Every structure is written in C-alpha cells, then in structure tokens.
Amino acid sequence: METLGSLVDKLTIKQIREFHLRQMLDGNDGKFTRSELEEKLKVLSDQKKELAEEIDRFAVLAARGKVGLKEEKLKLYNERKDIGRIPETESLGQAVSGLASKNLELWHLEDEARRKDVKLEYIGKIKGQIDLTNQQRNDFIDKIDELFEKVIRKIRSPKI
C-alpha cells in the first residue's frame, strides 16, 4: 500500500536522480551520449509529473477517508533503538525535508560504497552508515505518515 511518506520518498529520489543526470549532461563523462541523457531526463520528467499527480490524488482521497494513511509495519529484523534515530519532528514540512536529506545522504553513501580504490574495511564502515541512514529514512517516512494522519484527523473532526 502506498502512503504519503512512501510517495514523497519516491519523488525525492527522482529529484536526486534528475540532479545527477543534469550534472552528467553538463559535464558529460562519456558514459552516455547527450541524446541518451536527454532521453533519460524526459522519461524522468514524465515519471515525476505522474508521481506528483498521484500524491495530489492520494491527499484528496485521504481527506475523503478513501485510503489508508499508514501502513502497519511488520519488522522482521533486529531493530537497533540505541542509535541515530531522527530528531523530534512536529511539522510535516520538516519531515519531508528530513526525508529528502536522508535520501541525498544515502545516494552519496552508496556511491562511496561502490568505490574500487579503498580497502574492504572502509566499505564495511560505509555499509554500516548506509544501514543507519536507511533506518532514519524509514523513520522519516513513518513520521510523514503519522503527521499527515494528524492533519487529516483535524480536517475530518467536526468543528466545535
């Protein structure tokens, strides 16, 4: 089931991908031709537009009570509660911003983990940072869903 948090997560990743594709277009490193990069950007633009429309539809359906607002988490891994959780966040906008930051951080950590010029110990350290950052990313997704649910409840509750 999609939630607002999962949809925003997808959109932020597409934004990061677009940024990197545009950088490649500006300083073409030879991996792709200019026309290949332009085609990738066109496809990505279409995907972003569709996703933005899906977010808008989701918000309307949520306000009408037609979709679930949160997905029940069925965690099957050993979750570490002692490390690096997200800061207290009471604003939907702050949670979206935090998610975007974590996705950007993950992008760069994944790039770092693919390096061939470093020792395996270093890669192991980076993989640990990826695990922590991905947990924080998931925490921000959950926080978006939690805060959005509060907003929707306010909209649905009768005015006194």
Backbone as a chain_set.jsonl record, in Angstrom:
{"seq": "METLGSLVDKLTIKQIREFHLRQMLDGNDGKFTRSELEEKLKVLSDQKKELAEEIDRFAVLAARGKVGLKEEKLKLYNERKDIGRIPETESLGQAVSGLASKNLELWHLEDEARRKDVKLEYIGKIKGQIDLTNQQRNDFIDKIDELFEKVIRKIRSPKI", "coords": {"N": [[0.84, -1.176, 0.0], [0.557, 2.172, -0.832], [1.629, 5.116, 0.829], [1.495, 8.524, 1.979], [4.065, 9.139, 2.851], [5.633, 7.145, 1.553], [5.208, 7.816, -1.111], [6.254, 10.431, -1.247], [8.872, 9.792, -0.666], [9.63, 8.381, -2.992], [9.416, 10.474, -4.836], [11.389, 12.289, -3.937], [13.681, 10.798, -4.417], [13.605, 10.637, -7.181], [14.015, 13.335, -7.762], [16.664, 13.656, -6.894], [17.946, 11.917, -8.644], [17.402, 13.253, -11.046], [18.902, 15.613, -10.643], [21.518, 14.557, -10.657], [21.629, 13.463, -13.232], [21.44, 15.8, -14.74], [23.827, 17.005, -14.011], [25.575, 15.197, -15.199], [24.921, 15.678, -17.825], [25.826, 18.288, -18.145], [28.581, 18.006, -17.74], [29.58, 15.903, -19.429], [30.661, 12.663, -18.969], [31.162, 10.632, -20.674], [29.876, 8.207, -20.311], [27.276, 8.12, -21.231], [25.645, 9.226, -24.213], [24.867, 12.593, -25.219], [22.254, 12.718, -26.247], [21.179, 10.377, -25.173], [21.211, 10.996, -22.443], [19.472, 13.194, -22.437], [17.127, 11.915, -23.212], [16.746, 10.21, -21.015], [16.293, 12.161, -19.07], [13.88, 13.203, -20.028], [12.142, 11.005, -19.73], [12.298, 10.734, -16.951], [11.225, 13.204, -16.172], [8.564, 12.876, -17.001], [7.866, 10.753, -15.295], [8.118, 12.0, -12.803], [6.101, 13.914, -13.007], [3.812, 12.272, -13.172], [3.99, 11.048, -10.663], [3.756, 13.254, -8.933], [1.113, 13.953, -9.517], [-0.107, 11.648, -8.559], [0.417, 11.913, -5.836], [-1.128, 14.177, -5.282], [-3.706, 13.127, -5.844], [-3.795, 11.135, -3.89], [-3.802, 12.685, -1.524], [-6.296, 13.965, -1.705], [-8.035, 11.746, -1.698], [-7.39, 10.737, 0.802], [-8.305, 12.78, 2.485], [-10.986, 12.414, 2.096], [-11.367, 10.036, 3.315], [-10.914, 7.688, 1.946], [-8.626, 6.177, 1.551], [-6.05, 4.292, 3.203], [-3.979, 5.68, 5.753], [-1.632, 5.038, 6.963], [0.783, 2.431, 6.912], [0.81, -0.721, 8.346], [3.58, -1.761, 10.116], [5.642, -4.51, 9.682], [8.117, -5.597, 11.049], [10.914, -7.584, 10.642], [13.492, -7.761, 11.349], [16.366, -7.234, 13.445], [15.919, -4.498, 15.099], [17.733, -1.633, 15.827], [17.512, 0.338, 18.531], [19.075, 2.057, 19.831], [20.589, 3.841, 18.416], [21.131, 6.73, 16.432], [18.428, 7.776, 15.699], [15.788, 9.758, 14.246], [15.465, 13.353, 14.729], [13.102, 14.894, 17.013], [10.167, 15.698, 15.396], [7.674, 17.824, 14.478], [6.427, 18.963, 12.379], [5.005, 18.569, 9.21], [6.267, 19.508, 6.905], [8.938, 19.723, 7.824], [9.486, 17.028, 8.226], [9.318, 16.031, 5.606], [11.441, 17.445, 4.476], [13.534, 16.379, 6.022], [13.443, 13.708, 5.153], [14.131, 14.027, 2.438], [16.763, 14.925, 2.758], [17.947, 12.664, 3.944], [17.681, 10.816, 1.867], [19.367, 11.968, -0.03], [21.791, 11.812, 1.355], [22.006, 9.008, 1.511], [22.296, 8.407, -1.222], [24.853, 9.425, -1.767], [26.396, 7.934, 0.038], [26.009, 5.363, -0.989], [27.295, 5.668, -3.461], [29.883, 6.001, -2.474], [30.304, 3.496, -1.327], [30.608, 1.939, -3.556], [33.115, 2.368, -4.457], [36.276, 1.443, -5.837], [38.821, 1.841, -5.097], [39.492, 1.647, -2.44], [39.995, 0.056, 0.799], [38.465, -3.019, 1.96], [37.635, -2.833, 4.607], [36.989, -0.181, 4.897], [34.812, -0.007, 3.164], [33.066, -1.65, 4.572], [32.613, -0.056, 6.829], [31.287, 2.077, 5.629], [29.009, 0.715, 4.726], [27.782, 0.187, 7.164], [27.076, 2.798, 7.862], [25.258, 3.242, 5.841], [23.221, 1.458, 6.562], [22.316, 2.638, 8.98], [21.511, 5.199, 8.062], [19.535, 4.492, 6.247], [17.678, 3.415, 8.01], [16.974, 5.741, 9.353], [15.859, 7.119, 7.225], [13.588, 5.53, 6.768], [12.339, 6.023, 9.213], [11.689, 8.728, 8.871], [9.849, 8.488, 6.758], [7.809, 7.098, 8.094], [7.21, 9.073, 9.986], [6.236, 11.151, 8.389], [3.877, 9.92, 7.521], [2.571, 9.631, 9.994], [2.282, 12.333, 10.845], [0.777, 13.343, 8.721], [-1.54, 11.881, 9.041], [-2.468, 13.053, 11.425], [-3.067, 15.627, 10.487], [-5.121, 15.039, 8.667], [-7.026, 13.965, 10.407], [-7.695, 16.271, 11.829], [-8.941, 17.702, 9.794], [-11.128, 16.07, 9.284], [-12.482, 16.038, 11.717], [-15.291, 17.22, 13.544], [-16.043, 20.688, 13.766], [-15.944, 22.628, 16.691]], "CA": [[0.0, 0.0, 0.0], [1.272, 3.455, -0.848], [1.258, 6.127, 1.811], [2.09, 9.798, 1.591], [5.507, 9.026, 3.078], [6.288, 6.35, 0.508], [5.145, 8.577, -2.361], [7.23, 11.519, -1.143], [10.175, 9.136, -0.763], [9.883, 8.14, -4.416], [9.608, 11.754, -5.529], [12.697, 12.862, -3.587], [14.713, 10.015, -5.115], [13.591, 11.075, -8.587], [14.648, 14.654, -7.794], [18.114, 13.444, -6.78], [18.367, 11.317, -9.909], [17.392, 14.322, -12.05], [20.05, 16.476, -10.375], [22.74, 13.891, -11.119], [21.585, 13.38, -14.695], [21.759, 17.131, -15.273], [25.268, 17.181, -13.84], [26.215, 14.401, -16.24], [24.675, 16.367, -19.092], [26.697, 19.469, -18.17], [29.994, 17.625, -17.818], [29.473, 14.532, -19.921], [31.842, 11.841, -18.675], [31.308, 9.614, -21.703], [29.066, 7.01, -20.061], [26.101, 8.21, -22.08], [25.665, 10.335, -25.163], [23.984, 13.709, -24.849], [20.869, 12.368, -26.566], [20.739, 9.376, -24.183], [20.945, 11.711, -21.191], [18.265, 13.987, -22.635], [16.0, 10.973, -23.203], [16.57, 9.805, -19.623], [15.676, 13.289, -18.371], [12.486, 13.295, -20.461], [11.423, 9.914, -19.055], [12.247, 11.086, -15.541], [10.278, 14.305, -16.046], [7.231, 12.274, -17.09], [7.653, 9.981, -14.072], [7.914, 12.955, -11.713], [4.777, 14.51, -13.195], [2.835, 11.254, -12.778], [4.089, 10.853, -9.229], [3.174, 14.442, -8.3], [-0.332, 13.807, -9.665], [-0.517, 10.574, -7.649], [0.432, 12.494, -4.492], [-2.318, 15.025, -5.185], [-4.878, 12.24, -5.751], [-3.746, 10.484, -2.586], [-4.21, 13.654, -0.499], [-7.751, 14.151, -1.819], [-8.675, 10.507, -1.229], [-7.17, 10.651, 2.251], [-9.223, 13.724, 3.118], [-12.332, 11.837, 1.975], [-11.405, 8.771, 4.047], [-10.979, 6.601, 0.961], [-7.376, 5.405, 1.545], [-5.363, 4.187, 4.48], [-2.975, 6.725, 5.91], [-0.374, 4.442, 7.413], [0.911, 1.005, 6.656], [1.269, -1.441, 9.522], [4.957, -2.231, 9.93], [5.925, -5.883, 10.093], [9.573, -5.629, 11.059], [11.436, -8.925, 10.898], [14.923, -7.644, 11.583], [16.724, -6.716, 14.757], [15.966, -3.041, 15.002], [18.563, -1.002, 16.853], [16.842, 1.52, 19.061], [20.049, 2.841, 20.581], [21.429, 4.668, 17.553], [20.803, 7.653, 15.369], [17.079, 7.97, 15.198], [15.574, 11.125, 13.756], [15.088, 14.308, 15.782], [11.664, 15.119, 17.192], [9.669, 16.478, 14.263], [6.235, 18.062, 14.619], [5.941, 19.614, 11.167], [5.023, 17.737, 8.005], [7.308, 20.052, 6.036], [10.241, 19.321, 8.369], [9.655, 15.594, 7.982], [9.606, 15.891, 4.17], [12.807, 17.94, 4.299], [14.426, 15.378, 6.611], [13.469, 12.56, 4.246], [14.922, 14.398, 1.262], [18.172, 14.952, 3.178], [18.417, 11.287, 4.147], [17.825, 10.19, 0.551], [20.589, 12.517, -0.621], [22.903, 11.197, 2.088], [22.092, 7.608, 1.057], [22.824, 8.401, -2.588], [26.305, 9.63, -1.71], [26.992, 6.783, 0.72], [26.018, 4.244, -1.947], [28.41, 5.956, -4.375], [31.127, 5.748, -1.739], [30.42, 2.05, -1.124], [30.969, 1.307, -4.839], [34.499, 2.698, -4.819], [37.187, 0.294, -6.028], [40.17, 2.245, -4.708], [39.608, 1.65, -0.984], [40.029, -1.273, 1.43], [37.167, -3.583, 2.327], [37.257, -2.334, 5.928], [36.358, 1.11, 4.667], [33.493, -0.298, 2.583], [32.253, -2.149, 5.681], [32.224, 1.106, 7.632], [30.277, 2.802, 4.843], [27.781, -0.088, 4.736], [27.153, 0.447, 8.453], [26.448, 4.115, 7.769], [24.093, 3.08, 4.963], [22.159, 0.839, 7.366], [21.785, 3.642, 9.9], [20.847, 6.256, 7.298], [18.316, 3.913, 5.696], [16.718, 3.343, 9.109], [16.49, 7.109, 9.562], [14.979, 7.386, 6.078], [12.317, 4.87, 7.071], [11.721, 6.762, 10.318], [11.074, 9.941, 8.31], [8.65, 8.051, 6.021], [6.784, 6.84, 9.114], [6.849, 10.347, 10.605], [5.364, 11.828, 7.421], [2.562, 9.277, 7.585], [1.982, 9.963, 11.297], [1.879, 13.735, 10.86], [-0.297, 13.506, 7.743], [-2.742, 11.341, 9.689], [-2.944, 14.077, 12.358], [-3.672, 16.691, 9.682], [-6.388, 14.526, 8.127], [-7.98, 13.868, 11.528], [-8.181, 17.629, 12.095], [-9.86, 18.056, 8.704], [-12.348, 15.247, 9.405], [-13.185, 16.204, 13.004], [-16.273, 18.33, 13.499], [-15.65, 21.944, 14.411], [-16.739, 22.896, 17.916]], "C": [[0.892, 1.249, 0.0], [0.743, 4.329, 0.273], [1.864, 7.442, 1.331], [3.612, 9.729, 1.749], [6.215, 8.254, 1.982], [6.273, 7.073, -0.838], [6.15, 9.728, -2.36], [8.646, 10.959, -1.254], [10.552, 8.91, -2.228], [10.175, 9.439, -5.157], [10.969, 12.36, -5.196], [13.823, 12.109, -4.286], [14.765, 10.416, -6.584], [14.227, 12.453, -8.734], [16.171, 14.533, -7.759], [18.658, 12.862, -8.084], [18.412, 12.376, -11.008], [18.599, 15.243, -11.872], [21.331, 15.849, -10.927], [22.767, 13.72, -12.635], [21.928, 14.728, -15.327], [23.242, 17.451, -15.114], [26.032, 16.412, -14.905], [26.074, 15.087, -17.596], [25.61, 17.57, -19.238], [28.17, 19.112, -18.334], [30.12, 16.191, -18.28], [30.773, 13.755, -19.737], [32.003, 10.683, -19.661], [30.506, 8.348, -21.469], [27.867, 6.95, -21.001], [26.292, 9.353, -23.073], [24.714, 11.421, -24.656], [22.522, 13.342, -25.115], [20.327, 11.297, -25.607], [20.386, 10.048, -22.858], [19.667, 12.539, -21.298], [17.021, 13.099, -22.623], [15.704, 10.506, -21.781], [15.892, 10.921, -18.822], [14.208, 13.453, -18.758], [11.64, 12.227, -19.765], [11.243, 10.253, -17.575], [11.253, 12.221, -15.294], [8.838, 13.789, -16.085], [6.897, 11.501, -15.815], [7.373, 10.908, -12.888], [6.53, 13.586, -11.797], [3.692, 13.523, -12.751], [2.821, 11.058, -11.263], [3.503, 12.04, -8.465], [1.646, 14.388, -8.378], [-0.859, 12.722, -8.73], [-0.552, 11.08, -6.2], [-0.8, 13.373, -4.285], [-3.584, 14.178, -5.033], [-4.945, 11.584, -4.374], [-4.246, 11.429, -1.49], [-5.722, 13.866, -0.517], [-8.478, 12.922, -1.289], [-8.525, 10.343, 0.281], [-8.131, 11.578, 2.989], [-10.658, 13.2, 3.096], [-12.468, 10.511, 2.72], [-11.418, 7.546, 3.156], [-9.707, 5.759, 0.882], [-6.819, 5.338, 2.961], [-4.246, 5.206, 4.554], [-1.623, 6.187, 6.336], [-0.4, 2.956, 7.085], [1.441, 0.356, 7.93], [2.64, -2.031, 9.239], [5.11, -3.638, 10.49], [7.429, -6.087, 10.042], [10.054, -7.009, 11.476], [12.931, -8.916, 11.167], [15.15, -7.117, 12.991], [16.912, -5.215, 14.651], [16.79, -2.488, 16.16], [17.899, 0.285, 17.29], [17.82, 2.466, 19.74], [20.84, 3.812, 19.725], [20.62, 5.562, 16.64], [19.41, 7.745, 14.85], [16.915, 9.423, 14.795], [15.226, 12.056, 14.921], [13.571, 14.426, 15.882], [11.195, 16.093, 16.111], [8.16, 16.599, 14.382], [5.615, 18.664, 13.372], [6.062, 18.658, 9.985], [6.117, 18.203, 7.052], [8.708, 19.678, 6.51], [10.507, 17.851, 8.104], [9.984, 15.331, 6.513], [11.038, 16.338, 3.891], [13.821, 16.941, 4.854], [14.557, 14.152, 5.728], [14.311, 12.852, 3.014], [16.409, 14.399, 1.602], [18.733, 13.551, 3.345], [18.581, 10.568, 2.809], [19.077, 10.692, -0.161], [21.822, 11.908, 0.048], [23.1, 9.744, 1.655], [22.696, 7.512, -0.33], [24.348, 8.487, -2.552], [27.017, 8.479, -0.984], [27.066, 5.573, -0.221], [27.116, 4.438, -2.984], [29.742, 5.617, -3.724], [31.36, 4.244, -1.573], [30.808, 1.318, -2.408], [32.4, 1.612, -5.267], [35.358, 1.437, -4.889], [38.589, 0.59, -5.488], [40.385, 2.28, -3.189], [39.568, 0.219, -0.441], [38.623, -1.713, 1.834], [36.7, -3.097, 3.699], [36.516, -1.0, 5.807], [34.941, 0.905, 4.112], [32.554, -0.804, 3.672], [31.749, -1.023, 6.567], [31.123, 1.894, 6.929], [28.952, 2.036, 4.849], [27.042, 0.075, 6.061], [26.46, 1.79, 8.468], [25.204, 4.058, 6.885], [22.931, 2.484, 5.758], [21.499, 1.852, 8.284], [20.982, 4.7, 9.151], [19.543, 5.738, 6.685], [17.252, 3.759, 6.784], [16.126, 4.722, 9.39], [15.545, 7.519, 8.436], [13.603, 6.778, 6.333], [11.589, 5.541, 8.228], [11.043, 8.029, 9.807], [9.828, 9.591, 7.498], [7.512, 7.818, 7.004], [6.304, 8.139, 9.75], [5.941, 11.154, 9.679], [3.959, 11.252, 7.505], [1.839, 9.619, 8.887], [1.47, 11.402, 11.318], [0.747, 14.012, 9.871], [-1.61, 12.989, 8.334], [-3.323, 12.359, 10.681], [-3.644, 15.208, 11.607], [-5.046, 16.244, 9.179], [-7.43, 14.406, 9.231], [-8.545, 15.245, 11.875], [-9.211, 18.053, 11.047], [-11.194, 17.34, 8.894], [-13.134, 15.539, 10.668], [-14.14, 17.386, 12.911], [-15.755, 19.532, 14.286], [-16.546, 22.184, 15.622], [-16.846, 24.391, 18.132]], "O": [[1.859, 1.338, 0.756], [-0.439, 4.285, 0.615], [2.653, 7.462, 0.387], [4.354, 10.201, 0.888], [7.284, 8.662, 1.528], [7.219, 6.956, -1.616], [6.821, 9.969, -3.364], [9.516, 11.578, -1.865], [11.669, 9.218, -2.643], [11.069, 9.497, -6.001], [11.637, 12.892, -6.082], [14.811, 12.715, -4.702], [15.845, 10.522, -7.165], [14.908, 12.715, -9.725], [16.876, 15.22, -8.499], [19.714, 13.277, -8.562], [19.345, 12.401, -11.81], [19.246, 15.611, -12.852], [22.129, 16.521, -11.581], [23.828, 13.825, -13.25], [22.63, 14.782, -16.337], [23.842, 18.09, -15.978], [27.017, 16.908, -15.452], [26.998, 15.074, -18.409], [26.121, 17.837, -20.326], [28.919, 19.834, -18.991], [30.707, 15.359, -17.587], [31.825, 14.122, -20.262], [32.889, 9.846, -19.493], [30.457, 7.487, -22.348], [27.493, 5.887, -21.496], [27.007, 10.318, -22.803], [23.878, 11.185, -23.784], [21.652, 13.629, -24.293], [19.144, 11.315, -25.268], [19.384, 9.709, -22.228], [18.872, 12.582, -20.36], [15.984, 13.486, -22.085], [14.542, 10.417, -21.386], [15.019, 10.655, -17.996], [13.381, 13.803, -17.916], [10.55, 12.516, -19.272], [10.159, 10.077, -17.019], [10.518, 12.194, -14.307], [7.997, 14.218, -15.295], [5.776, 11.583, -15.312], [6.495, 10.631, -12.07], [5.864, 13.772, -10.778], [2.762, 13.899, -12.037], [1.758, 10.918, -10.66], [2.825, 11.849, -7.455], [0.963, 14.736, -7.415], [-1.945, 12.865, -8.169], [-1.444, 10.718, -5.433], [-1.438, 13.317, -3.234], [-4.435, 14.475, -4.195], [-6.013, 11.489, -3.77], [-5.023, 11.022, -0.627], [-6.354, 13.938, 0.537], [-9.43, 13.045, -0.518], [-9.438, 9.863, 0.953], [-8.706, 11.194, 4.008], [-11.449, 13.513, 3.986], [-13.551, 9.926, 2.758], [-11.882, 6.481, 3.565], [-9.702, 4.726, 0.213], [-7.079, 6.203, 3.796], [-3.639, 5.553, 3.541], [-0.591, 6.813, 6.096], [-1.455, 2.328, 6.997], [2.41, 0.834, 8.52], [2.833, -2.721, 8.237], [4.746, -3.909, 11.634], [7.95, -6.682, 9.099], [9.661, -7.535, 12.517], [13.561, -9.973, 11.205], [14.231, -6.616, 13.639], [17.938, -4.732, 14.173], [16.569, -2.833, 17.321], [17.745, 1.215, 16.499], [17.438, 3.553, 20.175], [21.684, 4.54, 20.247], [19.558, 5.183, 16.145], [19.22, 7.789, 13.635], [17.825, 10.229, 14.991], [14.753, 11.607, 15.966], [12.85, 14.093, 14.942], [11.762, 17.173, 15.94], [7.449, 15.594, 14.387], [4.401, 18.856, 13.316], [7.097, 18.021, 9.791], [6.816, 17.382, 6.457], [9.572, 19.353, 5.696], [11.635, 17.47, 7.791], [10.837, 14.497, 6.21], [11.763, 15.676, 3.149], [14.849, 16.686, 4.227], [15.652, 13.612, 5.568], [15.114, 12.019, 2.595], [17.224, 13.923, 0.813], [19.861, 13.275, 2.936], [19.522, 9.793, 2.637], [19.767, 9.918, -0.823], [22.78, 11.535, -0.628], [24.232, 9.302, 1.454], [23.519, 6.634, -0.592], [25.041, 7.721, -3.222], [28.125, 8.1, -1.364], [28.063, 4.852, -0.242], [27.796, 3.48, -3.351], [30.618, 5.02, -4.35], [32.495, 3.778, -1.67], [31.288, 0.186, -2.347], [32.844, 1.163, -6.323], [35.188, 0.5, -4.11], [39.439, -0.299, -5.428], [41.351, 2.875, -2.711], [39.158, -0.709, -1.139], [37.722, -0.895, 2.022], [35.499, -2.964, 3.93], [35.55, -0.737, 6.523], [33.995, 1.564, 4.543], [31.38, -0.434, 3.699], [30.598, -1.032, 7.003], [30.153, 2.321, 7.554], [27.888, 2.645, 4.964], [25.812, 0.1, 6.084], [25.37, 1.919, 9.027], [24.216, 4.743, 7.149], [21.795, 2.943, 5.643], [20.273, 1.922, 8.364], [19.882, 5.054, 9.574], [18.558, 6.472, 6.614], [16.064, 3.947, 6.522], [14.927, 4.854, 9.634], [14.543, 8.193, 8.677], [12.58, 7.433, 6.138], [10.36, 5.621, 8.227], [9.948, 8.371, 10.254], [8.844, 10.329, 7.544], [6.391, 8.276, 6.786], [5.113, 8.289, 10.025], [4.981, 11.774, 10.138], [2.974, 11.99, 7.554], [0.633, 9.869, 8.884], [0.35, 11.657, 11.761], [-0.138, 14.821, 10.149], [-2.664, 13.596, 8.143], [-4.542, 12.509, 10.766], [-4.69, 15.691, 12.04], [-6.017, 16.996, 9.262], [-8.601, 14.715, 9.009], [-9.731, 15.374, 12.18], [-10.22, 18.679, 11.37], [-12.257, 17.926, 8.691], [-14.343, 15.311, 10.699], [-13.842, 18.405, 12.288], [-15.116, 19.392, 15.329], [-17.757, 21.966, 15.568], [-17.467, 24.832, 19.098]]}, "num_chains": 1, "name": "protein.A"}
